[in-house]
PDB file of C-alpha atoms and ligand atoms in Angstrom:
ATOM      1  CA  UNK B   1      13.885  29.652  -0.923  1.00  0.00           C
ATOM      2  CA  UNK B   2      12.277  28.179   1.930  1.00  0.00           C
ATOM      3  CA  UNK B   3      13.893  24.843   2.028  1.00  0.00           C
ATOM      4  CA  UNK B   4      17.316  26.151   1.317  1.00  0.00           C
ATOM      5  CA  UNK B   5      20.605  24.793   3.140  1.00  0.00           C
ATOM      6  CA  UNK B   6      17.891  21.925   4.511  1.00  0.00           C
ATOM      7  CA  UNK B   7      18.994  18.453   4.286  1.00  0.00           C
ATOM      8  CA  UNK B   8      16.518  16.048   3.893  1.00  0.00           C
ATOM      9  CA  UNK B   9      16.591  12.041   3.356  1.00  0.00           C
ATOM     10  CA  UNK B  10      14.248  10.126   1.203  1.00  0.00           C
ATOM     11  CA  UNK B  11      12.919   6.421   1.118  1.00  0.00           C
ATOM     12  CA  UNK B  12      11.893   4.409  -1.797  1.00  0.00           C
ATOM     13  CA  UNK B  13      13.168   7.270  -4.130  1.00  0.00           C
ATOM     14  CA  UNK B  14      13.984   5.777  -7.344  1.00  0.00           C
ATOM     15  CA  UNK B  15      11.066   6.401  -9.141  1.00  0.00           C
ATOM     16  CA  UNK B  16       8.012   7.469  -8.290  1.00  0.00           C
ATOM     17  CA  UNK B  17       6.950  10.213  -5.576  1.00  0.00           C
ATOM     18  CA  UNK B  18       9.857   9.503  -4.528  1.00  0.00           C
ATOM     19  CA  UNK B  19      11.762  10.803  -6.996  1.00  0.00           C
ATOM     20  CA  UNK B  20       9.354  13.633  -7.402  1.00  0.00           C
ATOM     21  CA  UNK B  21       9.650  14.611  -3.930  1.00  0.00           C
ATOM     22  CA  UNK B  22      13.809  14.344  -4.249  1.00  0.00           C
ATOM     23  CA  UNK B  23      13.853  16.710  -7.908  1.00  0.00           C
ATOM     24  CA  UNK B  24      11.637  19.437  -6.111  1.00  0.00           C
ATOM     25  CA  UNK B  25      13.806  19.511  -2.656  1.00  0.00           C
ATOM     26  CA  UNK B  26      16.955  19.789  -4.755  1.00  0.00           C
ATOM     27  CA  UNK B  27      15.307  23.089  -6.709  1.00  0.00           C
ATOM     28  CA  UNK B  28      14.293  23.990  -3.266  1.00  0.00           C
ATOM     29  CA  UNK B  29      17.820  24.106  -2.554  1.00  0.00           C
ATOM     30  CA  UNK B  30      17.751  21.194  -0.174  1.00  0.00           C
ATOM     31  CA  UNK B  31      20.916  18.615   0.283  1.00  0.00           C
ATOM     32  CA  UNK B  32      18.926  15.434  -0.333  1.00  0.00           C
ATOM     33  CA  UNK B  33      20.065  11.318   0.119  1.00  0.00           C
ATOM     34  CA  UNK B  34      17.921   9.432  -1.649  1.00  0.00           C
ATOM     35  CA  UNK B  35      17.521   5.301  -0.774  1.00  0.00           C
ATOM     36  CA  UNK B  36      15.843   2.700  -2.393  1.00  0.00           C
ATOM     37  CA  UNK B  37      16.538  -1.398  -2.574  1.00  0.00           C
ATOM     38  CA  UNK B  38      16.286  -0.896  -6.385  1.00  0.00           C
ATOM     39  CA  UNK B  39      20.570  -0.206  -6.279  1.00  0.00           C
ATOM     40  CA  UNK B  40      20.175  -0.373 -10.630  1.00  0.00           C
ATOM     41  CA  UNK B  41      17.069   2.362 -10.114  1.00  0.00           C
ATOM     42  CA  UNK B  42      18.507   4.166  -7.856  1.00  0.00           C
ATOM     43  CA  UNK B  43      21.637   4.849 -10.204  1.00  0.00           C
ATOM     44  CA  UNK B  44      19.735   5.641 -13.012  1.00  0.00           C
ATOM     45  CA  UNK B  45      17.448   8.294 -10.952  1.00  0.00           C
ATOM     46  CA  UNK B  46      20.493   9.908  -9.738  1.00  0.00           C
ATOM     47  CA  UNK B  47      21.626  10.247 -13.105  1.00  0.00           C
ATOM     48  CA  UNK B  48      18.576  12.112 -13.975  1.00  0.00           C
ATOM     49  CA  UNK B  49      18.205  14.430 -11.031  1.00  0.00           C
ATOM     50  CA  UNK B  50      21.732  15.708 -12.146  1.00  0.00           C
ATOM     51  CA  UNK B  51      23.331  18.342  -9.356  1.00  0.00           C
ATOM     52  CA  UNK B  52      25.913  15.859  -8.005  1.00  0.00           C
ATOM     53  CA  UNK B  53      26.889  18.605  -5.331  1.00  0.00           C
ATOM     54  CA  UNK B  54      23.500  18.239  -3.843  1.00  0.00           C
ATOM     55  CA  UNK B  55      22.530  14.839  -4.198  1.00  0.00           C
ATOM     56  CA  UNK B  56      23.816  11.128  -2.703  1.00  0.00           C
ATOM     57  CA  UNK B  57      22.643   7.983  -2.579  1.00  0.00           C
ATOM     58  CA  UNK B  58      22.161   4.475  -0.402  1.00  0.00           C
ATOM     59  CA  UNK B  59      20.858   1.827  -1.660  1.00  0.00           C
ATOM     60  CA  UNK B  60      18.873  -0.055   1.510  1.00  0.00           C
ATOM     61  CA  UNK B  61      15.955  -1.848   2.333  1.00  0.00           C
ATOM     62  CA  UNK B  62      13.481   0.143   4.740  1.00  0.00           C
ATOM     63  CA  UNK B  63      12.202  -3.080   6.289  1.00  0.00           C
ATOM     64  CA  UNK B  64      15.763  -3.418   7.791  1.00  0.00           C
ATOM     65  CA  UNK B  65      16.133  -0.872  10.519  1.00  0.00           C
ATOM     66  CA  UNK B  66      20.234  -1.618  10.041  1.00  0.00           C
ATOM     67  CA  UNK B  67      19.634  -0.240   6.645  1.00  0.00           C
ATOM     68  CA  UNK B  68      17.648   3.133   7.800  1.00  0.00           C
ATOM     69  CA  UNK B  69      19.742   3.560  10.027  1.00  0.00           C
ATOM     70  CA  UNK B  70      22.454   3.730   7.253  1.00  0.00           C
ATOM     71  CA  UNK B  71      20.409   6.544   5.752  1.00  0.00           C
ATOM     72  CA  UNK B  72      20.732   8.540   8.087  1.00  0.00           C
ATOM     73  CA  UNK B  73      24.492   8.428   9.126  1.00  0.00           C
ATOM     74  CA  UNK B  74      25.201   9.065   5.105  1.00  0.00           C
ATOM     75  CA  UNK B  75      23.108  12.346   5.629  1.00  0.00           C
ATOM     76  CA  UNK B  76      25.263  13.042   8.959  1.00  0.00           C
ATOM     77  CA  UNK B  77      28.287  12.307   6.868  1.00  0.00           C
ATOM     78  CA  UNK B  78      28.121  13.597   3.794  1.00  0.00           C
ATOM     79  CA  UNK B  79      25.524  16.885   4.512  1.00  0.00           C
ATOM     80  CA  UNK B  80      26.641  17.376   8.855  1.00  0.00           C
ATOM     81  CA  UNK B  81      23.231  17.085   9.929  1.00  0.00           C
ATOM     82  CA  UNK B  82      19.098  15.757   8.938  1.00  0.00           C
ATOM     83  CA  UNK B  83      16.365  18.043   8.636  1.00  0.00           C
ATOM     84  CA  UNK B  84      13.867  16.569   7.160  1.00  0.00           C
ATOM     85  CA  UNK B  85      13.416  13.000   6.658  1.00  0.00           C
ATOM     86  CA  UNK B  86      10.204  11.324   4.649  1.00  0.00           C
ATOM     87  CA  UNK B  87       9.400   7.566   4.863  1.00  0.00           C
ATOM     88  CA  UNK B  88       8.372   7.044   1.295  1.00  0.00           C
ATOM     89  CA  UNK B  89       9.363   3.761   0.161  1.00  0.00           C
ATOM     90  CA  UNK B  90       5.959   1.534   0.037  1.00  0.00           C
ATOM     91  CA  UNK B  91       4.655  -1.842  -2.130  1.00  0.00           C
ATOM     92  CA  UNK B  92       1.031  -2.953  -2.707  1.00  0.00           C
ATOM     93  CA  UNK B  93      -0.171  -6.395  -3.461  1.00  0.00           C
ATOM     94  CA  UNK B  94      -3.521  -7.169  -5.264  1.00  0.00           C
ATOM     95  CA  UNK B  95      -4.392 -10.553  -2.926  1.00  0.00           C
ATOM     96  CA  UNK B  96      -7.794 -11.772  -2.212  1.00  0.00           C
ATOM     97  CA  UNK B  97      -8.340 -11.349   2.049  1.00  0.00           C
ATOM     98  CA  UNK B  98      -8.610 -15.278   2.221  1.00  0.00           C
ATOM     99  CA  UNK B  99      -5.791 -15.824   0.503  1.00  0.00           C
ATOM    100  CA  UNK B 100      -2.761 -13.654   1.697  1.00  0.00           C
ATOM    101  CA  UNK B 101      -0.200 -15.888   3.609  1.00  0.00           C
ATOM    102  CA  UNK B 102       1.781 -14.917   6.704  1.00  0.00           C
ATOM    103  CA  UNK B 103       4.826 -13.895   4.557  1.00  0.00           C
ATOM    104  CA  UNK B 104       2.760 -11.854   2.310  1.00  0.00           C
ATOM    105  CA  UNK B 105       1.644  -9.620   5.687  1.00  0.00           C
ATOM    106  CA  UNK B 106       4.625  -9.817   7.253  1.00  0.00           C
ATOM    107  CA  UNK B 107       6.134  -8.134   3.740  1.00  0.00           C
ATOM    108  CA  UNK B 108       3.829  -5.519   3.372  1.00  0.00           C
ATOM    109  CA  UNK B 109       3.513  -4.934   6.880  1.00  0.00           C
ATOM    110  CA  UNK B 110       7.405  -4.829   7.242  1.00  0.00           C
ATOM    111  CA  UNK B 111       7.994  -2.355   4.186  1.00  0.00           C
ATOM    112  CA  UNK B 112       5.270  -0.043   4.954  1.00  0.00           C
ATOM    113  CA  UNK B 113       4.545   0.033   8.074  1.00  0.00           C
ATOM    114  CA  UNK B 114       7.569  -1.207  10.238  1.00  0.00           C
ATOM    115  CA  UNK B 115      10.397   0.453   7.653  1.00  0.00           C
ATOM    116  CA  UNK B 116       8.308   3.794   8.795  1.00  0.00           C
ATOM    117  CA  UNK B 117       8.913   3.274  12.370  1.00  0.00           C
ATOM    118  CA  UNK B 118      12.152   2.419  11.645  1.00  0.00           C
ATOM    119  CA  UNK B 119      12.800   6.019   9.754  1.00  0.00           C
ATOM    120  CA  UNK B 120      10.612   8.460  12.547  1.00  0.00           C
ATOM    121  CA  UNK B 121      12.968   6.720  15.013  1.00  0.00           C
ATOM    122  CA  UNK B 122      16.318   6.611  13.082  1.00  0.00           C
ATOM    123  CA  UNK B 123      15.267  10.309  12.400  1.00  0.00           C
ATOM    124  CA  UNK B 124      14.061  11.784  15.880  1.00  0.00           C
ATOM    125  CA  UNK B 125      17.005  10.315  17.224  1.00  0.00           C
ATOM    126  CA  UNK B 126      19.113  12.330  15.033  1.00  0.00           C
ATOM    127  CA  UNK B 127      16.944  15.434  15.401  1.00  0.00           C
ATOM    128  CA  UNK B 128      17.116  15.234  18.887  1.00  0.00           C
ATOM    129  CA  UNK B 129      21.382  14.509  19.010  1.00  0.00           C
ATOM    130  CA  UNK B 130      21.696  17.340  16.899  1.00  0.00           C
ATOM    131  CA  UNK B 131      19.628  20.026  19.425  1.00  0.00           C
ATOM    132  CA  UNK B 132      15.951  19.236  17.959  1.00  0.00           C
ATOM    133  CA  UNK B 133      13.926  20.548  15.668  1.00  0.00           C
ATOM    134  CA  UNK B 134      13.169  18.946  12.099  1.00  0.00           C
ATOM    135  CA  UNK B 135      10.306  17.705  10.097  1.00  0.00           C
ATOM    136  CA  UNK B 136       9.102  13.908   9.729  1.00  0.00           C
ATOM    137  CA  UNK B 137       7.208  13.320   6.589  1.00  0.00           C
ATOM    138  CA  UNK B 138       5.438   9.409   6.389  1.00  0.00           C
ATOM    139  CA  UNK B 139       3.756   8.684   2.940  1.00  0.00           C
ATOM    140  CA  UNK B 140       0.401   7.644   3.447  1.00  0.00           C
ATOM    141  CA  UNK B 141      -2.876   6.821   1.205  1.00  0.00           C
ATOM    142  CA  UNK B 142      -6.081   7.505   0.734  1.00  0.00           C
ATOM    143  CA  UNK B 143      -6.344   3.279   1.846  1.00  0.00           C
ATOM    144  CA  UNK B 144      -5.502   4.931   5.059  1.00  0.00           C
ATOM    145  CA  UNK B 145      -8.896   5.645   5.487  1.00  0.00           C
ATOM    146  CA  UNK B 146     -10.879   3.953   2.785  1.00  0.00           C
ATOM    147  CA  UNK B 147     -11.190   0.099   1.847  1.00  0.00           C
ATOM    148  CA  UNK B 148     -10.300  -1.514  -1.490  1.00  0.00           C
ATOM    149  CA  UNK B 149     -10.969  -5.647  -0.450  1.00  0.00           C
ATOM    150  CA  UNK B 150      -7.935  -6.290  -3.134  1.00  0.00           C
ATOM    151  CA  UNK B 151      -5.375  -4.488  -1.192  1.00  0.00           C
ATOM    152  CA  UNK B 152      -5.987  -5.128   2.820  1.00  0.00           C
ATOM    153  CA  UNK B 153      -2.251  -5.603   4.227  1.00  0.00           C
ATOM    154  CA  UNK B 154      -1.991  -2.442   1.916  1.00  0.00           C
ATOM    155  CA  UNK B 155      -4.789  -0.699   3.673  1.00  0.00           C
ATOM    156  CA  UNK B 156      -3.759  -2.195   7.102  1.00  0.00           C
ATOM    157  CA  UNK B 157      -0.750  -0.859   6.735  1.00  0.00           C
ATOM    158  CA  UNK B 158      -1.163   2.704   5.875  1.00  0.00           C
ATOM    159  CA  UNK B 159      -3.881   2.696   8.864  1.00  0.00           C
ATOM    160  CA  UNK B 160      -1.218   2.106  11.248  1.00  0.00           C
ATOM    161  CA  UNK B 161       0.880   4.818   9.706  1.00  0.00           C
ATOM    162  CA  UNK B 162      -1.778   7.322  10.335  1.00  0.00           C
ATOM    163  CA  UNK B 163      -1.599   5.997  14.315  1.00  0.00           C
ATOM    164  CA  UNK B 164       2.438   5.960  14.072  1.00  0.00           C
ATOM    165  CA  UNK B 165       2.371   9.863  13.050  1.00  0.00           C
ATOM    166  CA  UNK B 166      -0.360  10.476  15.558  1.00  0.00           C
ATOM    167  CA  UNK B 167       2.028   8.923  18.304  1.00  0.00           C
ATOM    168  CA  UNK B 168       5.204  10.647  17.088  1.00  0.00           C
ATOM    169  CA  UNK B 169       3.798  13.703  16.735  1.00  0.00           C
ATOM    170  CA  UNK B 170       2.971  13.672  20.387  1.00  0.00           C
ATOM    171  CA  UNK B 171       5.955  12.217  21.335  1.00  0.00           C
ATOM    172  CA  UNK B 172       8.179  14.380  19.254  1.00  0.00           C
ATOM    173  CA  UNK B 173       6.999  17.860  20.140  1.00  0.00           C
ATOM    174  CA  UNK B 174       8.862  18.421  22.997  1.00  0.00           C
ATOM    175  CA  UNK B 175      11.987  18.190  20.815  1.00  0.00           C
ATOM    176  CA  UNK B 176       9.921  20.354  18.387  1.00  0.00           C
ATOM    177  CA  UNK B 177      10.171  18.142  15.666  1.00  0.00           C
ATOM    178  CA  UNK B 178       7.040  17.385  13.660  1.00  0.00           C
ATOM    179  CA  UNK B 179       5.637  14.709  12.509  1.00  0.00           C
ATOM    180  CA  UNK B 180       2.956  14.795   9.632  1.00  0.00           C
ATOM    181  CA  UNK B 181       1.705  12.448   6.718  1.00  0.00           C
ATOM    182  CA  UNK B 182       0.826  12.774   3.376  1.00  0.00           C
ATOM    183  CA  UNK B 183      -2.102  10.467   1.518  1.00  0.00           C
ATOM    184  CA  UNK B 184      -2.377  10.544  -1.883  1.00  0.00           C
ATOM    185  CA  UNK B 185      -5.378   9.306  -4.120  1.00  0.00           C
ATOM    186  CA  UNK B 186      -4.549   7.357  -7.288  1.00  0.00           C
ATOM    187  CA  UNK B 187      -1.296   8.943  -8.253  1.00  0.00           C
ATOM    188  CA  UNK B 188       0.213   8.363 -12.044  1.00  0.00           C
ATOM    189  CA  UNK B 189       3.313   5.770 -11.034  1.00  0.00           C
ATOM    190  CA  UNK B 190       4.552   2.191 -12.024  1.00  0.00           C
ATOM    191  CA  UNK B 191       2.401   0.918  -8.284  1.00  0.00           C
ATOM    192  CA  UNK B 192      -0.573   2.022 -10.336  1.00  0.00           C
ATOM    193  CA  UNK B 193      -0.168   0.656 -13.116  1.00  0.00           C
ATOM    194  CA  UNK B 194       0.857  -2.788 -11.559  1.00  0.00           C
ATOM    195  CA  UNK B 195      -1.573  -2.990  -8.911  1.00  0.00           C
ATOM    196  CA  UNK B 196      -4.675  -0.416  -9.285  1.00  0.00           C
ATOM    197  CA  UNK B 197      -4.916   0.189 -12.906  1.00  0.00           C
ATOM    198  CA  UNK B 198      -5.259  -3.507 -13.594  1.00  0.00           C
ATOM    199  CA  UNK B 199      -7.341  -3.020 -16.636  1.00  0.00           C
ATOM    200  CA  UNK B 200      -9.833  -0.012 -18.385  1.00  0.00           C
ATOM    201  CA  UNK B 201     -12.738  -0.856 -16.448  1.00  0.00           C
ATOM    202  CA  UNK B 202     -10.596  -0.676 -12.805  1.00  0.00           C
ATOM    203  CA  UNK B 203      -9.327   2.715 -14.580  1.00  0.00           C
ATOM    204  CA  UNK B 204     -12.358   3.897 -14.870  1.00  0.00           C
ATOM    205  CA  UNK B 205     -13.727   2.682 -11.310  1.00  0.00           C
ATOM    206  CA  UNK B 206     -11.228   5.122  -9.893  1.00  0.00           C
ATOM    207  CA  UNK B 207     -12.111   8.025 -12.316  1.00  0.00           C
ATOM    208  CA  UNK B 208     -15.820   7.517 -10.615  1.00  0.00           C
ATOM    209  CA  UNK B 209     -14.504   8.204  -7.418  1.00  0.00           C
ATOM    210  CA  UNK B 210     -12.176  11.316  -8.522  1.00  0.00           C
ATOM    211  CA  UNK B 211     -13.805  14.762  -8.700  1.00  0.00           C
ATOM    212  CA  UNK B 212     -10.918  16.287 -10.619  1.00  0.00           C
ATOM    213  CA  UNK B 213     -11.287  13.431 -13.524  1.00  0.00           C
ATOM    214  CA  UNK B 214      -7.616  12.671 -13.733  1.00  0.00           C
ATOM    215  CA  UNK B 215      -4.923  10.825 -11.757  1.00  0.00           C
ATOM    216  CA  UNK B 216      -2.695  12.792  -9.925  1.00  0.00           C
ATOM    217  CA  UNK B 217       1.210  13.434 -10.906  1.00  0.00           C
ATOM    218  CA  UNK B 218       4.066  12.673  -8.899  1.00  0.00           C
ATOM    219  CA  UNK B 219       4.877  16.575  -8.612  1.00  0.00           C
ATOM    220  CA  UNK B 220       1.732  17.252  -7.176  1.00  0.00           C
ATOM    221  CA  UNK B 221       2.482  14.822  -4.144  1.00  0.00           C
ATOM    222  CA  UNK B 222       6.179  16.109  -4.234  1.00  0.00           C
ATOM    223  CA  UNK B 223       4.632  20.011  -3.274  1.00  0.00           C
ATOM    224  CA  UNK B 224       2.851  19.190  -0.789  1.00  0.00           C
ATOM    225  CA  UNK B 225       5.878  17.493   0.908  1.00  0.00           C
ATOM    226  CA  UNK B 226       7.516  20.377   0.424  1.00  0.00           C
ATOM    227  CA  UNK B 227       5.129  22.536   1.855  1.00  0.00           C
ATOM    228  CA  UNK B 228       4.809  20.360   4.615  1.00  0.00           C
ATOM    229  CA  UNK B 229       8.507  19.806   5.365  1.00  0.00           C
ATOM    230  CA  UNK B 230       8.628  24.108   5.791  1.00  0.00           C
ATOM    231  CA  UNK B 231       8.025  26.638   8.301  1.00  0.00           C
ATOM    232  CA  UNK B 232       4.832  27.473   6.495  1.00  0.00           C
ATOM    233  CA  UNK B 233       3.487  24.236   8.057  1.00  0.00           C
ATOM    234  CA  UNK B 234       5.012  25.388  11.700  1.00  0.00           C
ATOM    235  CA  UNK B 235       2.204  24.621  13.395  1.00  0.00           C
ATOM    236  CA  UNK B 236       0.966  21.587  11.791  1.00  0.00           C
ATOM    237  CA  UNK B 237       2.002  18.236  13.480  1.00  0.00           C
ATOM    238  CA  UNK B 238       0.561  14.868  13.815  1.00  0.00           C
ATOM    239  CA  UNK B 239      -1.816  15.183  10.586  1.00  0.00           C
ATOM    240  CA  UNK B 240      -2.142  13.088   7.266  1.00  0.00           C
ATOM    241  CA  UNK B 241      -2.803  15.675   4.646  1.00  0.00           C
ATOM    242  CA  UNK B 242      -5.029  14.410   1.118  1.00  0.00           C
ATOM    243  CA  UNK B 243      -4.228  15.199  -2.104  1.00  0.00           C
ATOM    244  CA  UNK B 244      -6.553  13.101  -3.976  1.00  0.00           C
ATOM    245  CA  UNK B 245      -8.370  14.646  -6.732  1.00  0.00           C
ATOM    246  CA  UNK B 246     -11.681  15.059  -4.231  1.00  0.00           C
ATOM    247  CA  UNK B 247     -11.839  11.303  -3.653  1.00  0.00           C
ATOM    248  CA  UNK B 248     -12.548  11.604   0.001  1.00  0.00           C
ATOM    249  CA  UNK B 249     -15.106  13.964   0.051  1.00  0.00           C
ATOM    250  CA  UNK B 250     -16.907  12.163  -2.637  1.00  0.00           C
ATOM    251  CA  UNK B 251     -20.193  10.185  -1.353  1.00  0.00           C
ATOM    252  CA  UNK B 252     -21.068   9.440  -5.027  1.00  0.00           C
ATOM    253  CA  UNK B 253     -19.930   8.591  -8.357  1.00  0.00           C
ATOM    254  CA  UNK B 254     -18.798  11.301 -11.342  1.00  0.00           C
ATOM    255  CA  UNK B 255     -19.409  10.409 -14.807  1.00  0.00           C
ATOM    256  CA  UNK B 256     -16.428   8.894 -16.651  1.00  0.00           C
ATOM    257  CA  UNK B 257     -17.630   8.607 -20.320  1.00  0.00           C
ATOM    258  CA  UNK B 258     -14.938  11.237 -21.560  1.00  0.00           C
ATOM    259  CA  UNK B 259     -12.196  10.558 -19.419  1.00  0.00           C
TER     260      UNK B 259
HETATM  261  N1  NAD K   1       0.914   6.039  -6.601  1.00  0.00           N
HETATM  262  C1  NAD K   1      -0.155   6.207  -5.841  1.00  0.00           C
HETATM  263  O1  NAD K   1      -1.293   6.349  -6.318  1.00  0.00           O
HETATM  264  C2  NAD K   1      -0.020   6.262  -4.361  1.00  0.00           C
HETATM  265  C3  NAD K   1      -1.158   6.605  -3.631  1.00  0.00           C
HETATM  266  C4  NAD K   1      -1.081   6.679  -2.245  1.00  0.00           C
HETATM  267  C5  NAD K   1       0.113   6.409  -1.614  1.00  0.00           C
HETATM  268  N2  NAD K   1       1.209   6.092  -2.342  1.00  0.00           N
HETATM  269  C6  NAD K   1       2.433   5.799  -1.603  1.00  0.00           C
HETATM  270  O2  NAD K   1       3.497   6.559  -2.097  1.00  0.00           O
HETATM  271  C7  NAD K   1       4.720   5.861  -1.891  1.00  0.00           C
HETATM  272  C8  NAD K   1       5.474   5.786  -3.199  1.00  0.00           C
HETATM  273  O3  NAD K   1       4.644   5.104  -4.138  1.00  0.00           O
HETATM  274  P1  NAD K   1       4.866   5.194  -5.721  1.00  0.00           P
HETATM  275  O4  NAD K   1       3.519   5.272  -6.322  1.00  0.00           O
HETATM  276  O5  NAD K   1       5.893   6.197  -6.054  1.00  0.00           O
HETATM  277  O6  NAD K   1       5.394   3.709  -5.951  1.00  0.00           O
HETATM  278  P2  NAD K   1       6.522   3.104  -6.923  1.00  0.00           P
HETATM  279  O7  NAD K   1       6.270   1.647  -6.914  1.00  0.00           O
HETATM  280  O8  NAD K   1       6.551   3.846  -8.208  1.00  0.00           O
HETATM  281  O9  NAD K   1       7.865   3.448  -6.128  1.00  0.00           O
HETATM  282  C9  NAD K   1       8.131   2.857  -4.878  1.00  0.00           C
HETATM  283  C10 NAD K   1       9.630   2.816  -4.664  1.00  0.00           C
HETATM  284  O10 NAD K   1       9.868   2.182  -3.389  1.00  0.00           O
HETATM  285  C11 NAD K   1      10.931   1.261  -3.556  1.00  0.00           C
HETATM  286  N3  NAD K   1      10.860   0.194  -2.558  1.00  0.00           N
HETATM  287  C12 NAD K   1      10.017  -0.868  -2.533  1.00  0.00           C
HETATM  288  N4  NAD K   1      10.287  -1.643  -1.477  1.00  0.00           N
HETATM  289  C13 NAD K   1      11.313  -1.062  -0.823  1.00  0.00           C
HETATM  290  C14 NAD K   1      12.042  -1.400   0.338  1.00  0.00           C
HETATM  291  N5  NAD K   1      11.775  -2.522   1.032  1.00  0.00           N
HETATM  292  N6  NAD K   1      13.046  -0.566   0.752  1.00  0.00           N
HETATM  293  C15 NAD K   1      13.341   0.544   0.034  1.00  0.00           C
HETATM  294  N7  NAD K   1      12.701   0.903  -1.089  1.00  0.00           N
HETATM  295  C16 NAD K   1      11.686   0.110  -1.508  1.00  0.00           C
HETATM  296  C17 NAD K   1      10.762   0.725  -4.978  1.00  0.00           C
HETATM  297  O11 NAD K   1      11.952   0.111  -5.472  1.00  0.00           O
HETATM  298  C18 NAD K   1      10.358   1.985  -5.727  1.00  0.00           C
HETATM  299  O12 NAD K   1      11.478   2.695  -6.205  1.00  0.00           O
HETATM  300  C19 NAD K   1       4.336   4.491  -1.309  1.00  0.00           C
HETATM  301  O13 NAD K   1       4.455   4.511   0.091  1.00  0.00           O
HETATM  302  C20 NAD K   1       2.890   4.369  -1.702  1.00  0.00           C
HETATM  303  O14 NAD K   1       2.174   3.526  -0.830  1.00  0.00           O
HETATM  304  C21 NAD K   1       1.173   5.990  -3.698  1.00  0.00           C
END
């Protein structure tokens, strides 16, 4: 296996891609720590990915670099060294652009955005103590690129992500450790259901926009991670990679009657 003897750390991994990206590194043969603030989630997810050998967990909030940081030295501790680390851990908030307050920003901004920075740097610095070389995976979105008015500190802050792994990336290589992102279209998780599939008709906005006609599974984000975080990708480093069902390359609607 490709990934095999790896060690990777994951953020926000209780449910979600998260999780999906932790199950398929562990039948990769990766070493995986999985984090999350949700310390009940977290628990149970651990539970379900089974292979106690393989697997630990922290819980920690990414928007606390003391926390990240924690992350990391578990990996040291427990696995000897960190391979690959992905910044997964995100929130969205449905809030009218007039009306989001300076805490609502700073939140959103400080989860998804700062608690990234906070896990390329925890990372590299790692990477680099241990001789170099390693892969940084940041979770992105489609909103990195495209603009829903109902989620702006959202879409502001998965802009900046696509700048921080630009940056990195450039700033990483010489310790030939890369830095890529991944931006997923409307993936099948509980952030969709709370915050983009807020009723049929929003459903069915979204299947306009998505070539393939379905939302996308959690696996689907998870193997491109994994494909990412291996030497197949070698010489791919500062790019934000799409799956999204077609979304972006979509300057019209699809018909949604049957879907
Ligand atoms: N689902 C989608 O359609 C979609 C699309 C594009 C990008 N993404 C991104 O993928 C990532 C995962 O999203 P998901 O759909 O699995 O969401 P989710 O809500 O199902 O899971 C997110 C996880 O992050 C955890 N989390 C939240 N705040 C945290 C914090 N401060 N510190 C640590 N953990 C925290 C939550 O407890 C949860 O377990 C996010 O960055 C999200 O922006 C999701």
């Amino acid at each position: 296996m490709k990934l095999s003897d790896k060690v990777a750390a994951i953020t926000g991994a209780a449910r979600g891609i998260g999780k999906a990206c932790a199950k398929r590194f562990l039948d990769d043969g990766v070493k995986v720590v999985i984090s999350d603030v949700d310390a009940d989630g977290l628990t149970a997810a651990a539970a379900e990915l089974g292979r106690p050998e393989a697997l630990r967990t922290v819980v920690g909030n990414v928007a606390k670099r003391v926390d990240v940081d924690q992350l990391v030295a578990t990996a040291v501790k427990e696995f000897g060294r960190l391979d690959i680390m992905v910044n997964n851990a995100g929130v969205a908030r449905n809030r009218d652009i007039l009306e989001i307050t300076e805490e609502e920003f700073d939140e959103i901004i400080g989860i998804n955005l700062k608690g990234a920075f906070f896990g390329v740097q925890a990372a590299a610095k790692q990477m680099i103590a241990q001789g170099g070389g390693g892969v940084i995976v940041n979770m992105s979105s489609v909103n990195a690129l495209l603009a829903i008015p109902a989620l702006a500190t959202y879409a502001m802050s998965k802009g900046g992500m696509k700048q921080l792994t630009s940056v990195a990336a450039v700033a990483l290589a010489p310790h030939n450790i890369r830095v890529v992102a991944v931006g997923p279209g409307t993936i099948l998780t509980d952030m969709v259901a709370s915050s983009i599939y807020t009723s049929e008709e929003a459903r069915k906005t979204v299947m306009s926009r998505t070539p393939a006609g379905r939302g996308g599974e959690p696996s689907e984000v998870a193997s491109v991670v994994a494909f990412l975080a291996s030497d197949d990708a070698s010489y791919i480093t500062g790019q934000t990679i799409y799956p999204d069902g077609g979304r972006l390359i979509l300057n019209y609607t699809v018909p949604v009657k049957d879907k």
